[in-house]
XYZ file of C-alpha atoms in Angstrom:
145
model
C -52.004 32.938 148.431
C -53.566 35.662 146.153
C -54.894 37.436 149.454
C -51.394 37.819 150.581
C -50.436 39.036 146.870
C -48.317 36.112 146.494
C -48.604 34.865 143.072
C -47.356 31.206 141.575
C -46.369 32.032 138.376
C -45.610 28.648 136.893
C -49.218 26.570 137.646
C -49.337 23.405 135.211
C -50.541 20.088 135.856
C -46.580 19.094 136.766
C -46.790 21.047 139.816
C -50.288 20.016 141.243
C -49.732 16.992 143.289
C -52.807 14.738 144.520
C -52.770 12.880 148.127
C -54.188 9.546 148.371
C -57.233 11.293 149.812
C -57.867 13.289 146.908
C -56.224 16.439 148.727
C -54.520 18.724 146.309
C -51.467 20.613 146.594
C -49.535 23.192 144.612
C -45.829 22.784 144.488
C -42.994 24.298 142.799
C -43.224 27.546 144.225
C -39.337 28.284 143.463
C -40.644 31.105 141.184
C -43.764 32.270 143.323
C -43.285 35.712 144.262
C -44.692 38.335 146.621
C -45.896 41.245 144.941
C -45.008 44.322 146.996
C -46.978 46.889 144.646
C -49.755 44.190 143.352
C -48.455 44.151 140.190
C -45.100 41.397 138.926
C -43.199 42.402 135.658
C -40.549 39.189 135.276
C -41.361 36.751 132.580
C -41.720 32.870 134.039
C -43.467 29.854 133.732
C -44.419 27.523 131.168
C -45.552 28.530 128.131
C -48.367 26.403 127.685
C -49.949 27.971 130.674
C -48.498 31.405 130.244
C -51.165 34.239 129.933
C -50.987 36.772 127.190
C -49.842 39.251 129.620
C -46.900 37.232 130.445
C -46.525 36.633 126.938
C -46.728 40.196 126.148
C -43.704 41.259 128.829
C -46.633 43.258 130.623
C -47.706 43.884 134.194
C -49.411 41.324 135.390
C -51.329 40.002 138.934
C -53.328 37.242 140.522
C -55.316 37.097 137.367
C -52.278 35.386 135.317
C -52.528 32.394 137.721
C -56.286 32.160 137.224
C -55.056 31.878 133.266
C -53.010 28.964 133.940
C -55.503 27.324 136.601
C -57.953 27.580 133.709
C -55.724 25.851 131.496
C -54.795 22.755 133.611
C -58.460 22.424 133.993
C -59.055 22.305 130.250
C -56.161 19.895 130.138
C -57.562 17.549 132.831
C -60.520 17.632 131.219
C -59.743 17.882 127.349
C -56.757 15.526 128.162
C -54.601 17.761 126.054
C -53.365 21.422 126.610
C -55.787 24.398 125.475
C -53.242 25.758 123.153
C -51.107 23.630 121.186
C -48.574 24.304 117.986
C -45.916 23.113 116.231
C -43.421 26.016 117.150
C -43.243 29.134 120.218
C -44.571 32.144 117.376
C -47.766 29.708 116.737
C -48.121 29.262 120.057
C -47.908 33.271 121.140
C -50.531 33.846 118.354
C -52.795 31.422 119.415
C -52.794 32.131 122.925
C -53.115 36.114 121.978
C -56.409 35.305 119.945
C -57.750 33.407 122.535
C -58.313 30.259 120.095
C -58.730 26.946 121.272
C -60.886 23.662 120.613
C -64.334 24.170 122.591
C -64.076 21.802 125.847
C -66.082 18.319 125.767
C -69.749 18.502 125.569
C -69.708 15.830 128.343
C -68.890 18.201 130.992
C -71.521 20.714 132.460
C -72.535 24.061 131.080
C -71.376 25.189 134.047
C -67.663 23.643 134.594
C -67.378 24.692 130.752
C -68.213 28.543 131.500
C -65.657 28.003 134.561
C -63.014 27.315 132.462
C -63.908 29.421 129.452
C -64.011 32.363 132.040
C -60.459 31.923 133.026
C -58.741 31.659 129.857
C -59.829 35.036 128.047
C -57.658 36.853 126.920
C -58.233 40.223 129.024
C -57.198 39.848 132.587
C -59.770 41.715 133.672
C -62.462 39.663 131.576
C -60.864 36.396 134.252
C -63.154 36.221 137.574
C -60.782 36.253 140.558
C -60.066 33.433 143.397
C -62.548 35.097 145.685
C -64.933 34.814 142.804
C -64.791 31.308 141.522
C -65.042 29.716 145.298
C -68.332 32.062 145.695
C -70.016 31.696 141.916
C -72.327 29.206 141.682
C -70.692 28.049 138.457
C -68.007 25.833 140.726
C -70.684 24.510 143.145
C -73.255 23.506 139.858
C -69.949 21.772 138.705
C -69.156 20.043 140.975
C -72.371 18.612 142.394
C -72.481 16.931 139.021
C -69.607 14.542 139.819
């Protein structure tokens, strides 16, 4: 999708579906969007999984959805969001810092500096799609299980 500049804009673990084969899918894409000039403005999506650039009312790209992929993994993982709080101004502020628990030791180095990749705070600082399918970080993850 990225290739094609279309961007998701709401990825949480409601709208990644699972076959019986262990295929998975991405749906929801009522607010996906086709960035003409490679950059999207609107504010969407969930806040849980909402970067900081979304956050912030700023340009963003492909690099927001790599955010909120991050944070699904963390939550599949960690069993609980990345960024929790009692109220939406705790929230912003934690997801602006970048602060949030460390991920289970019993996951791999590797699937750990996936994930901790994706959700900094800089968009440029998050590897792209093209990036985690060719860094050895995915394939050393997931040999392990």
């Amino acid at each position: 999708m990225h290739d094609i500049k279309i961007f998701h804009r709401d990825l949480k673990s409601a709208n990644i579906f699972l076959s019986k084969d262990g295929v998975a899918k991405l749906g929801d894409m009522n607010v996906s969007k086709v960035a003409k000039k490679g950059l999207l403005y609107t504010q969407t999506g969930t806040p849980f999984y909402a970067s900081p650039e979304v956050w912030n009312d700023k340009p963003y790209d492909s690099k927001s959805d790599i955010w909120s992929l991050g944070c699904v993994l963390y939550e599949v993982l960690a069993l609980r969001p990345p960024f929790v709080a009692e109220d939406m101004n705790s929230l912003y502020n934690k997801i602006q810092k970048g602060v949030y628990p460390e991920m289970p030791a019993i996951y791999s180095k590797a699937l750990r500096n996936l994930i901790r990749r994706m959700i900094k705070v800089k968009a440029e600082d998050r590897p792209s799609c093209l990036q985690i399918l060719q860094g050895g970080e995915l394939k050393s993850a997931l040999q392990i299980y």
